[in-house]
Coordinates of C-alpha atoms in Angstrom, one line a residue:
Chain X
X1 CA 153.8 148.0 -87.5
X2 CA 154.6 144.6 -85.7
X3 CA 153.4 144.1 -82.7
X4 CA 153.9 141.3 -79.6
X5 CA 151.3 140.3 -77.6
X6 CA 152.3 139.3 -73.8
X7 CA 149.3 138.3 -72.0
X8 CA 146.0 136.3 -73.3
X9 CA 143.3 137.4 -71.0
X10 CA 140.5 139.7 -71.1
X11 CA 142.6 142.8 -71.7
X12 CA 144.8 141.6 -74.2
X13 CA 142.2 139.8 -76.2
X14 CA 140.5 142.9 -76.4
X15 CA 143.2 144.8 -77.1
X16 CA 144.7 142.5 -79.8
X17 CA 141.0 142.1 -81.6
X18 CA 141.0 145.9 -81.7
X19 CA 144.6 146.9 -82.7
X20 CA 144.3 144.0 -85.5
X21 CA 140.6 145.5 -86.6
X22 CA 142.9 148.9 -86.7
X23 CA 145.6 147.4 -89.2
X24 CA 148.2 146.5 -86.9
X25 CA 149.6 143.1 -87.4
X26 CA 149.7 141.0 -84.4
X27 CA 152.8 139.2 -84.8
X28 CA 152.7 136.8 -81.6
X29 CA 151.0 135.9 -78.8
X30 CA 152.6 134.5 -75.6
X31 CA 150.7 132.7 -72.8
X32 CA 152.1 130.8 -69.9
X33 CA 149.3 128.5 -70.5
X34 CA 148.7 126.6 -73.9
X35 CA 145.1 126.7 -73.8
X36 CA 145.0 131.0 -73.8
X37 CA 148.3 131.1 -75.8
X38 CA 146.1 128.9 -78.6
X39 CA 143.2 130.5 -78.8
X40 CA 144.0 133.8 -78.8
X41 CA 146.6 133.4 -81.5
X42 CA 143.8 131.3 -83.6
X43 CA 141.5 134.6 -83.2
X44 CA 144.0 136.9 -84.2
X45 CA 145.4 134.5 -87.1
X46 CA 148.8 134.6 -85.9
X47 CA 151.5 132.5 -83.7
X48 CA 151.7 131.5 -80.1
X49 CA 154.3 130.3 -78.0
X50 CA 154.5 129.4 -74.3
X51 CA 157.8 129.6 -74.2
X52 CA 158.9 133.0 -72.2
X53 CA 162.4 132.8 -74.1
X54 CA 161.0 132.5 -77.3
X55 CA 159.0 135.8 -77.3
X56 CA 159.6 138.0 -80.3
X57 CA 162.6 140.7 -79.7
X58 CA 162.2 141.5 -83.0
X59 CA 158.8 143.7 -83.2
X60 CA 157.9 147.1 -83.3
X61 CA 156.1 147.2 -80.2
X62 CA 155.6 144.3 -77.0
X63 CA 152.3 144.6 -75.4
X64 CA 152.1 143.3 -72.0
X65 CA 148.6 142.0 -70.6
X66 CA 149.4 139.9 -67.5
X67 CA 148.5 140.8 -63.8
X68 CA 150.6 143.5 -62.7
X69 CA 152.6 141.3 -59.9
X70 CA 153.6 138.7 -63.2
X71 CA 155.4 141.8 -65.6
X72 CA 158.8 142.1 -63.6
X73 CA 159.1 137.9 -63.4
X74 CA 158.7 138.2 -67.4
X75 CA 160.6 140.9 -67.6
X76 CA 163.6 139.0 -65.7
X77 CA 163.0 136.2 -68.8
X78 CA 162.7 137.4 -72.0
X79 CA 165.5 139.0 -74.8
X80 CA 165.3 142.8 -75.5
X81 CA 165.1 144.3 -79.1
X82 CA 164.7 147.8 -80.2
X83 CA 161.6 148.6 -80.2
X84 CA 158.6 150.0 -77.9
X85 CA 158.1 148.3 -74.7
X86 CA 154.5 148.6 -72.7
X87 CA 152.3 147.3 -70.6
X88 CA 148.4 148.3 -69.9
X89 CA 148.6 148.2 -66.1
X90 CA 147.2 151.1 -64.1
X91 CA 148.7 151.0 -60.8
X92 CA 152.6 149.7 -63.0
X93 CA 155.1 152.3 -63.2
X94 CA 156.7 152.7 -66.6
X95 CA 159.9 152.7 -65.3
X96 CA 159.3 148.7 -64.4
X97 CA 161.1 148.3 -67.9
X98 CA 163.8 150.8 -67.2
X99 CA 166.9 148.2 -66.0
X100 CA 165.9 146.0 -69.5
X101 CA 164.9 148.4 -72.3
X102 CA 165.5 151.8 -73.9
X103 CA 161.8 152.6 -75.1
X104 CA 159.3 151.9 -72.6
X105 CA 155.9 153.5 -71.8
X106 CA 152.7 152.3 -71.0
X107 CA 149.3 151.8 -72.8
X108 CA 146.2 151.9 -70.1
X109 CA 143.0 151.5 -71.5
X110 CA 140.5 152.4 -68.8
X111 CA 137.7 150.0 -68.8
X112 CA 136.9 146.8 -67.4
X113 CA 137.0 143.9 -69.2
X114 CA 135.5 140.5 -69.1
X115 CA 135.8 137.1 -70.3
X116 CA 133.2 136.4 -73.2
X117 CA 132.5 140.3 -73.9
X118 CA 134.7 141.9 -75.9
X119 CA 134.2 145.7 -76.3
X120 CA 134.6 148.2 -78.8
X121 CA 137.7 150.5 -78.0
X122 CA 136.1 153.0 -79.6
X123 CA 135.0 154.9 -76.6
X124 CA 137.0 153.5 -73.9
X125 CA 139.8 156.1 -73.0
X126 CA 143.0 155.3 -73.6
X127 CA 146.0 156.8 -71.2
X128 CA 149.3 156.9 -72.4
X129 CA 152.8 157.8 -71.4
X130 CA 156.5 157.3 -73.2
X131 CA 160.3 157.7 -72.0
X132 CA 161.0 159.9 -75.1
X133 CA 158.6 162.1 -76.9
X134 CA 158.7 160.5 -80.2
X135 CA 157.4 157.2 -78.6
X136 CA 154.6 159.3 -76.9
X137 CA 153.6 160.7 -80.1
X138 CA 154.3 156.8 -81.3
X139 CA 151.7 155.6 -78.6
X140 CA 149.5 158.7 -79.0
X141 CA 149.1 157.9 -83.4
X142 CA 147.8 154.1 -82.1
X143 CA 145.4 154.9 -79.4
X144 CA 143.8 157.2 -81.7
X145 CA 143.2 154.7 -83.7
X146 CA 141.7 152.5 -81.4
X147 CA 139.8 155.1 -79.7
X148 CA 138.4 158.8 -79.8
X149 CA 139.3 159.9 -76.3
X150 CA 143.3 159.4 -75.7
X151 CA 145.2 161.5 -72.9
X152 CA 149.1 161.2 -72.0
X153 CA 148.9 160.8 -68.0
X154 CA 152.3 160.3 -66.2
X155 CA 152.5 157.2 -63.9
X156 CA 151.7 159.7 -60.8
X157 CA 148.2 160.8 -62.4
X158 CA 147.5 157.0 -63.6
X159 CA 147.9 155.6 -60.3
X160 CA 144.7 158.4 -59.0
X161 CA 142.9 157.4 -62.1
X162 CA 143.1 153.3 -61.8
X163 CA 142.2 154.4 -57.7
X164 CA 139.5 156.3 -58.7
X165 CA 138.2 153.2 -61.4
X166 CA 138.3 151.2 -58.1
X167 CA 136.1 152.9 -56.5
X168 CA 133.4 153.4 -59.9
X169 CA 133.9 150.0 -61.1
X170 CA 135.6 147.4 -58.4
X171 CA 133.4 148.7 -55.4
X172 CA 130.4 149.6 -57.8
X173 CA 129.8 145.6 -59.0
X174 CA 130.5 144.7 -55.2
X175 CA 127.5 146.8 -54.0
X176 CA 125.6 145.3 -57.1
X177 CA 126.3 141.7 -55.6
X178 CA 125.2 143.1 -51.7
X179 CA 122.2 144.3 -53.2
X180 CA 121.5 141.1 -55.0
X181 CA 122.3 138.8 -52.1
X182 CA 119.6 140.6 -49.9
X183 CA 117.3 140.3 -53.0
X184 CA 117.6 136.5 -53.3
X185 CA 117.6 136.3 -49.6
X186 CA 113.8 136.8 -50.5
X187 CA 113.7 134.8 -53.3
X188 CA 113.6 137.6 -55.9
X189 CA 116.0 138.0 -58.6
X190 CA 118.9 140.3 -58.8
X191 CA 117.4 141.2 -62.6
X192 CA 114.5 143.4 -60.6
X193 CA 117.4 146.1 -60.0
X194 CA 118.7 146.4 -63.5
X195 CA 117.1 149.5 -64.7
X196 CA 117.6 151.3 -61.5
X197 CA 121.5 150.5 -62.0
X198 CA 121.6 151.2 -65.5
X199 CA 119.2 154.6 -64.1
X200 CA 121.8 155.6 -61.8
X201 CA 124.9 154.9 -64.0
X202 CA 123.1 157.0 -67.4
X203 CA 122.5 160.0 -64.9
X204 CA 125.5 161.4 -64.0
X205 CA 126.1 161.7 -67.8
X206 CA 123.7 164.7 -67.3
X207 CA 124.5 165.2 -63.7
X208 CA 127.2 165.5 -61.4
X209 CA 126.8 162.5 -59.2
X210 CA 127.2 165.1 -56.0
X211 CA 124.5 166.7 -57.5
X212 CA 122.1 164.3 -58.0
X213 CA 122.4 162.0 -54.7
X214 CA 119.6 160.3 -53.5
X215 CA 118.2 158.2 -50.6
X216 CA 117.6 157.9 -47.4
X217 CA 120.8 159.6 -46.2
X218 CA 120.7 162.5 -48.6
X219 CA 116.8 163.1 -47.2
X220 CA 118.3 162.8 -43.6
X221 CA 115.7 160.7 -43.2
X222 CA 116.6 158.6 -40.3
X223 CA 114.0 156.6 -39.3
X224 CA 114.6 154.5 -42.7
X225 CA 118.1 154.1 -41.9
X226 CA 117.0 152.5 -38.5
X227 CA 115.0 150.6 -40.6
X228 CA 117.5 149.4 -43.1
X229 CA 119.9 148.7 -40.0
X230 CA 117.0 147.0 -38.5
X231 CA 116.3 144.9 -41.1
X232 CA 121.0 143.9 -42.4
X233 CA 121.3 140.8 -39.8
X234 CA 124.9 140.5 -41.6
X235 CA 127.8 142.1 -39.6
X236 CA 129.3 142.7 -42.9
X237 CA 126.5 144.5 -44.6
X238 CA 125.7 146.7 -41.6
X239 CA 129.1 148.1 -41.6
X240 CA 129.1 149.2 -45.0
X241 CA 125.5 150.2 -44.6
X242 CA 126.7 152.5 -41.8
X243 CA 130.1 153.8 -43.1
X244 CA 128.2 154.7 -46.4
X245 CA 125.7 156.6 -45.2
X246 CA 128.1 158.7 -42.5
X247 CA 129.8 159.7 -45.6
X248 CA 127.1 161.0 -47.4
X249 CA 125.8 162.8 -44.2
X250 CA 129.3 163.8 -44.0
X251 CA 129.4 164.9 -47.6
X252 CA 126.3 167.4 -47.5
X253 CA 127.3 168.9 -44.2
Chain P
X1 CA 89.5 156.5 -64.2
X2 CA 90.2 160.3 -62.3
X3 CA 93.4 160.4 -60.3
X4 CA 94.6 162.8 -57.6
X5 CA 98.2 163.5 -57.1
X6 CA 99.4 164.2 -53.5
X7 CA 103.2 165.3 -54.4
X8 CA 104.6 167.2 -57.3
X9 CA 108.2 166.5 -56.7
X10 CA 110.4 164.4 -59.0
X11 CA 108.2 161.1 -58.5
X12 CA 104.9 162.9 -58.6
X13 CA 106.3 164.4 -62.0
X14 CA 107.6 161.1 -63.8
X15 CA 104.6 159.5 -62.7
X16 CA 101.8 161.7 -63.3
X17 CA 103.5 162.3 -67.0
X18 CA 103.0 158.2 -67.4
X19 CA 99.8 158.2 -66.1
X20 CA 98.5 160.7 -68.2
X21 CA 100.0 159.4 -71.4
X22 CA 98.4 155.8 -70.5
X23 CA 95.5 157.4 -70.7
X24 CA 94.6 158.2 -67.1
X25 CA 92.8 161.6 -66.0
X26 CA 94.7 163.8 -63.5
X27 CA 91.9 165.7 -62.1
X28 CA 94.2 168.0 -59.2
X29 CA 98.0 168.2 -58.5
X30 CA 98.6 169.3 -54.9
X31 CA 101.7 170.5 -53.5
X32 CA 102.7 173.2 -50.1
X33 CA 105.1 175.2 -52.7
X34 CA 102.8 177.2 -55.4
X35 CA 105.6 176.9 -57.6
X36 CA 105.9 173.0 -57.8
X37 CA 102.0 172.6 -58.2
X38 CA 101.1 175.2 -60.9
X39 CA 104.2 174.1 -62.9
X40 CA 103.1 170.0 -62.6
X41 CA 99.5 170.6 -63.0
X42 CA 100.1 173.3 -66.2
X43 CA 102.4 170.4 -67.7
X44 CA 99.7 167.9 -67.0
X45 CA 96.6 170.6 -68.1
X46 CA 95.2 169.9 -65.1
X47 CA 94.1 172.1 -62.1
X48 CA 96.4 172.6 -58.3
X49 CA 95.4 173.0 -54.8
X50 CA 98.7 174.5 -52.6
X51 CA 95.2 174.5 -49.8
X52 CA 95.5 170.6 -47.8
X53 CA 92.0 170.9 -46.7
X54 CA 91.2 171.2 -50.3
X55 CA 92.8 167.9 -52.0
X56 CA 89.7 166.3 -53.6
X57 CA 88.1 163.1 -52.2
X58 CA 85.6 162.5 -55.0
X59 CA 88.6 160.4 -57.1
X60 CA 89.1 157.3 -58.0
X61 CA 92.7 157.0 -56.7
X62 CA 94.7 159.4 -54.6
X63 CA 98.6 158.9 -54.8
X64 CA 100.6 160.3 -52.2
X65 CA 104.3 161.0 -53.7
X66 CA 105.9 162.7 -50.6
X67 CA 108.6 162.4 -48.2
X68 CA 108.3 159.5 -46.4
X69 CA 107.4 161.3 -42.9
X70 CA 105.2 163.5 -44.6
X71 CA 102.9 161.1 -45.4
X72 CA 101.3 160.8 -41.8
X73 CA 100.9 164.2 -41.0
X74 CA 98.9 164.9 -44.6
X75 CA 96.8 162.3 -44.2
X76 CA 96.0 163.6 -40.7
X77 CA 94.7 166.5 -42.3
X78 CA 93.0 165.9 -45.4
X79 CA 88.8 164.8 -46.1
X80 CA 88.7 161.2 -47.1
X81 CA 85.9 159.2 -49.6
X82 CA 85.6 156.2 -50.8
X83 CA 88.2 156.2 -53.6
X84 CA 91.6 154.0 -53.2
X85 CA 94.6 155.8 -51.4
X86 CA 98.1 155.0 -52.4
X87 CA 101.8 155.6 -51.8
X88 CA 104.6 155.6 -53.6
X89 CA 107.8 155.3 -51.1
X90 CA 109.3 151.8 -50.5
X91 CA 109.6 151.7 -47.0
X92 CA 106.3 153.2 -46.0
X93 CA 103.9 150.2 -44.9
X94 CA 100.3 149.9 -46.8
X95 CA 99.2 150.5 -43.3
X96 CA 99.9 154.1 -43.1
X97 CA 96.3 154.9 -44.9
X98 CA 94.8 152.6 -42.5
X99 CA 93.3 154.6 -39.8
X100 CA 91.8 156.8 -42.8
X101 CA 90.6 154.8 -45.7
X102 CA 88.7 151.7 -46.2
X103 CA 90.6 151.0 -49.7
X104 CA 94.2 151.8 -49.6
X105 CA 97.3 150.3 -50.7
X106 CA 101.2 150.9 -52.2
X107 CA 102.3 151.4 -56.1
X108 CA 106.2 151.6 -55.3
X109 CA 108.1 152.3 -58.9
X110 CA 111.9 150.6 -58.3
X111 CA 113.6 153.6 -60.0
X112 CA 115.8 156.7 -59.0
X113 CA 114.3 160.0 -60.3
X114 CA 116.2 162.7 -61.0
X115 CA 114.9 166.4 -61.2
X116 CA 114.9 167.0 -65.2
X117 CA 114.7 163.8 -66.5
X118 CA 111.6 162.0 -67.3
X119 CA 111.4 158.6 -67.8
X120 CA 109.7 156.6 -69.3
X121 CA 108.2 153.9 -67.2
X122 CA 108.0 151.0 -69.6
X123 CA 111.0 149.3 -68.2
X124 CA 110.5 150.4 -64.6
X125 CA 109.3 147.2 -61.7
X126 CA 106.2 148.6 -60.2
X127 CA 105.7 146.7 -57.4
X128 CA 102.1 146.9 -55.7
X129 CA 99.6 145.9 -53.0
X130 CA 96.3 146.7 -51.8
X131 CA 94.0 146.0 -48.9
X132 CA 91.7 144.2 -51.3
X133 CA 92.2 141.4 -53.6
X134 CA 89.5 143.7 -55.5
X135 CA 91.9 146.5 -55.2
X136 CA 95.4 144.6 -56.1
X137 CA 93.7 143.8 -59.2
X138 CA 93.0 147.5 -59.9
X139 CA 96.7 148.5 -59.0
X140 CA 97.7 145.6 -60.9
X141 CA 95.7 146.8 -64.4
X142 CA 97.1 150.2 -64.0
X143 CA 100.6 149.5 -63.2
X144 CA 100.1 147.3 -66.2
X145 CA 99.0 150.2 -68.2
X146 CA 102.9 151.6 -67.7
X147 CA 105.2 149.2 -67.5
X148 CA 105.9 145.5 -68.4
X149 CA 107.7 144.6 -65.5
X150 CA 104.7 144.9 -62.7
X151 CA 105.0 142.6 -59.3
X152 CA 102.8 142.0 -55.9
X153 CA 105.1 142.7 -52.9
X154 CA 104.0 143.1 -49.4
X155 CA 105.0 145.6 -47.1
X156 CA 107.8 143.5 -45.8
X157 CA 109.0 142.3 -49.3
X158 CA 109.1 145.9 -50.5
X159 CA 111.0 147.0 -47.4
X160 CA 114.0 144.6 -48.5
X161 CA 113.6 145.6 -52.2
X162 CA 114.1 149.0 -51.0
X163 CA 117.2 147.9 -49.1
X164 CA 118.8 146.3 -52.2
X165 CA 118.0 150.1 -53.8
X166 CA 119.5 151.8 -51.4
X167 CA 122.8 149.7 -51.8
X168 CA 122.7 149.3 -56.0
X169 CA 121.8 153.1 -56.3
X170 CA 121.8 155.3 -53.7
X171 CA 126.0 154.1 -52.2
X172 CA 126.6 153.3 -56.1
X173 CA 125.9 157.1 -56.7
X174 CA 128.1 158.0 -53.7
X175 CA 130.9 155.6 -54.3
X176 CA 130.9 158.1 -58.2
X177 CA 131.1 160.8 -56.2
X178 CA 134.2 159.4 -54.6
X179 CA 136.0 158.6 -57.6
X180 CA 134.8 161.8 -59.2
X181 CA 137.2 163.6 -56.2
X182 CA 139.7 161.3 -56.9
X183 CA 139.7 162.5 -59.9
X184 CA 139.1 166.3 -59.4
X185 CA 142.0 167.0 -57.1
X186 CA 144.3 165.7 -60.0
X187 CA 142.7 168.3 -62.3
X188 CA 141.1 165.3 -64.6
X189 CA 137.1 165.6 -65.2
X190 CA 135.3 162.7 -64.0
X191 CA 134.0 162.3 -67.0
X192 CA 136.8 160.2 -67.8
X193 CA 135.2 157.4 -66.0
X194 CA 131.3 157.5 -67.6
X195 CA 132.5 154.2 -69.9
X196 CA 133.5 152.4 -67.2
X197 CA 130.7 153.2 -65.1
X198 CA 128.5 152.2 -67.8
X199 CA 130.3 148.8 -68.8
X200 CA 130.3 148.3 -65.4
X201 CA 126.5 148.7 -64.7
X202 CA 125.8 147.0 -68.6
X203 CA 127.9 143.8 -68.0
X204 CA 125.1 142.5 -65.6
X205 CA 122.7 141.8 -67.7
X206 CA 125.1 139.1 -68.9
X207 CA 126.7 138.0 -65.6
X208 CA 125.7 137.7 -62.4
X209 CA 127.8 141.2 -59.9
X210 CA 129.3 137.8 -58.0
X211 CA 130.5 135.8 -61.1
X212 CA 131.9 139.3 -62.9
X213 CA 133.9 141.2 -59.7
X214 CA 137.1 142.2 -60.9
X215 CA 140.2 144.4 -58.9
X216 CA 142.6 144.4 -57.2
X217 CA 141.3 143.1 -54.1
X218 CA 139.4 140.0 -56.5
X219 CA 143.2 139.3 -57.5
X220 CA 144.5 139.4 -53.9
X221 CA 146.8 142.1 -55.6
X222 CA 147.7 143.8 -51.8
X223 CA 150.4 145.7 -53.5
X224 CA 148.2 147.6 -55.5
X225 CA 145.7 147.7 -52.2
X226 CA 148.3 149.0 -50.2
X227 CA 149.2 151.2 -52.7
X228 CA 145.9 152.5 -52.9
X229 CA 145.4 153.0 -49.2
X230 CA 148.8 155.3 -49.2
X231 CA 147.3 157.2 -51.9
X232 CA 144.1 157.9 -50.2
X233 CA 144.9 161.0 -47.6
X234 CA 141.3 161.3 -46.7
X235 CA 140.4 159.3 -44.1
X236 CA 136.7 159.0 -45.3
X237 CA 137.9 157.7 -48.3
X238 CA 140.4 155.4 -46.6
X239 CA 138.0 153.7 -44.5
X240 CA 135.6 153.0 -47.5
X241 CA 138.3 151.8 -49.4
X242 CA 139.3 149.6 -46.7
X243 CA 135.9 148.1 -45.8
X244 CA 134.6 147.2 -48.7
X245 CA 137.8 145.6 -49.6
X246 CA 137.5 143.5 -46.9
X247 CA 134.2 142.4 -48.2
X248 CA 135.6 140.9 -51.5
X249 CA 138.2 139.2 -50.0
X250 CA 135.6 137.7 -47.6
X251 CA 133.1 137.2 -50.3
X252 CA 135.6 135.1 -52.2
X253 CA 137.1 133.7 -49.0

């Protein structure tokens, strides 16, 4: 199976280091820029171009790995072929190929990814969805390749699962940085919290994280709230302080 | 070295287990609930007082592991000697024992403990202070004696480490129990999300929260925040979404 790479960033490195480890042959890679087009294609032992007209129509499947606003400015661009057209977007409709191919679907692998560390696909789950049932069955055989947990999820249910990553990863790692600025406000570093964030993450694989809420709010106990209120001079911090902990009162009510 | 334990919740547990296993005598458990007390001090083979008059006060160290506003009105009660009293909540002063006790101080693990799951301290900050430089030394030898990640911090240090906590663990924990409704009312375990959650705690040991924030609302991607917003029906949910979006953009402003 021949596949196009659209995209060279974190995702579709990622993705294209694990679907060549897999067997499938990455046929292409296409960047806007020269420098990710390059390397990517160097790591995956295959050709590049930068050229949006020049991307393969001629594959089995087109992966594409760009930021969710750049997909229908490619799509505008590029030649169709037969085969399989994706992308890996969580809050993309599938139908964003529908005016320009006949097979479309999408491949969402639900993890976050970073420059400089790749991740094994093996336990990242994989959500999948097709216009016909063969190519869900098509896209269903190379997830489970990839990975041991794959689940079709319509566009609908992907859009409530990339919300609800938002708030477990995107808001997660912005908490992480609050709590590290008011660390290094007093000249301690952020590294003192890691095993109390790697604590609270390993938990709720034993525990429901309504379950096993703790802190100050949980407690009801109000006179260190005052205290942490007392003690956030930032507007900023305060609000979230206070909006945070009205939702966990709120949530044990 | 003969140790009291004031407490017998999930700290008290976790904590007397450590000390025990370092090699520290446990000589009484005491707890209000005869249930909590018998079961600690059977675990540690040790013996339980449920009677506050009777907590012993011919021990080297007594270590109060309580609700925060329980500490006062214990120590209010109880006989005192001439052994070192300390506490285990992070936003308790060292001053608390001070009307009481000649010798007193703080031994403040920086980890979330969960009812069930024992941990082992070895990676856990214990952060500590005394009354005496006599005394810090003591604290500082046992905290030693569990953990290799042990650190002198004031009242008012430990106050703002307990901050940082509340934001990296306690409104982490909430913010999965958020997603985990998301999640719920489209019929989808929330299991779904425990890699993410995990990369999203592990990739911080390589980069700093700040330096590794991804999203939509890193990208400036308002389509998908607006899209997100429109999902969320709750309005809980909807103002947490909102505000902490509003952060990253301001943090990358």
């Amino acid at each position: 199976m021949n596949i196009a790479l659209i995209g060279a960033g974190n995702v579709a490195t990622s993705l294209g280091m694990a679907l060549q480890e897999a067997g499938f042959s990455i046929v292409q890679v296409y960047s806007r820029t020269e420098k990710a087009a390059s390397l990517l294609s160097y790591r995956l032992h295959t050709s590049y171009t930068t050229d949006i007209r020049s991307i393969r129509s001629d594959v089995d499947v087109s992966v594409f790995s760009v930021k969710d606003d750049a997909i229908p400015l490619i799509l505008q661009q590029i030649p169709f072929g037969k085969g399989l057209y994706v992308h890996t977007a969580g809050s993309v409709p599938a139908t964003v190929f529908q005016p320009y191919a006949k097979r479309y679907g999408v491949f969402y692998p639900l993890q976050t990814f970073t420059k400089g560390r790749e991740q094994s696909f093996k336990h990242i789950p994989i959500l999948y969805e097709a216009s016909s049932r063969e190519d869900e069955t098509l896209l269903q055989e190379i997830a489970a390749k990839l990975s041991d947990t794959t689940l079709p999820a319509g566009s609908d249910k992907r859009k409530y699962i990339h919300l609800s990553a938002t708030f477990a990863c995107n808001f997660t790692n912005h908490l992480y940085a609050l709590a590290a600025e008011v660390l290094e406000e007093q000249q301690i570093p952020y590294q003192l919290l890691l095993p109390l964030i790697e604590e609270t993450a390993a938990k709720i694989r034993s525990f429901h994280p309504k379950d096993s809420q703790t802190g100050p709010a949980i407690r009801r106990d109000m006179e260190t709230v005052q205290q942490h209120l007392q003690l956030l001079t930032d507007k900023n911090k305060r609000e979230i302080y206070d909006v945070l902990t009205q939702s966990i009162l709120a949530s044990n009510a």
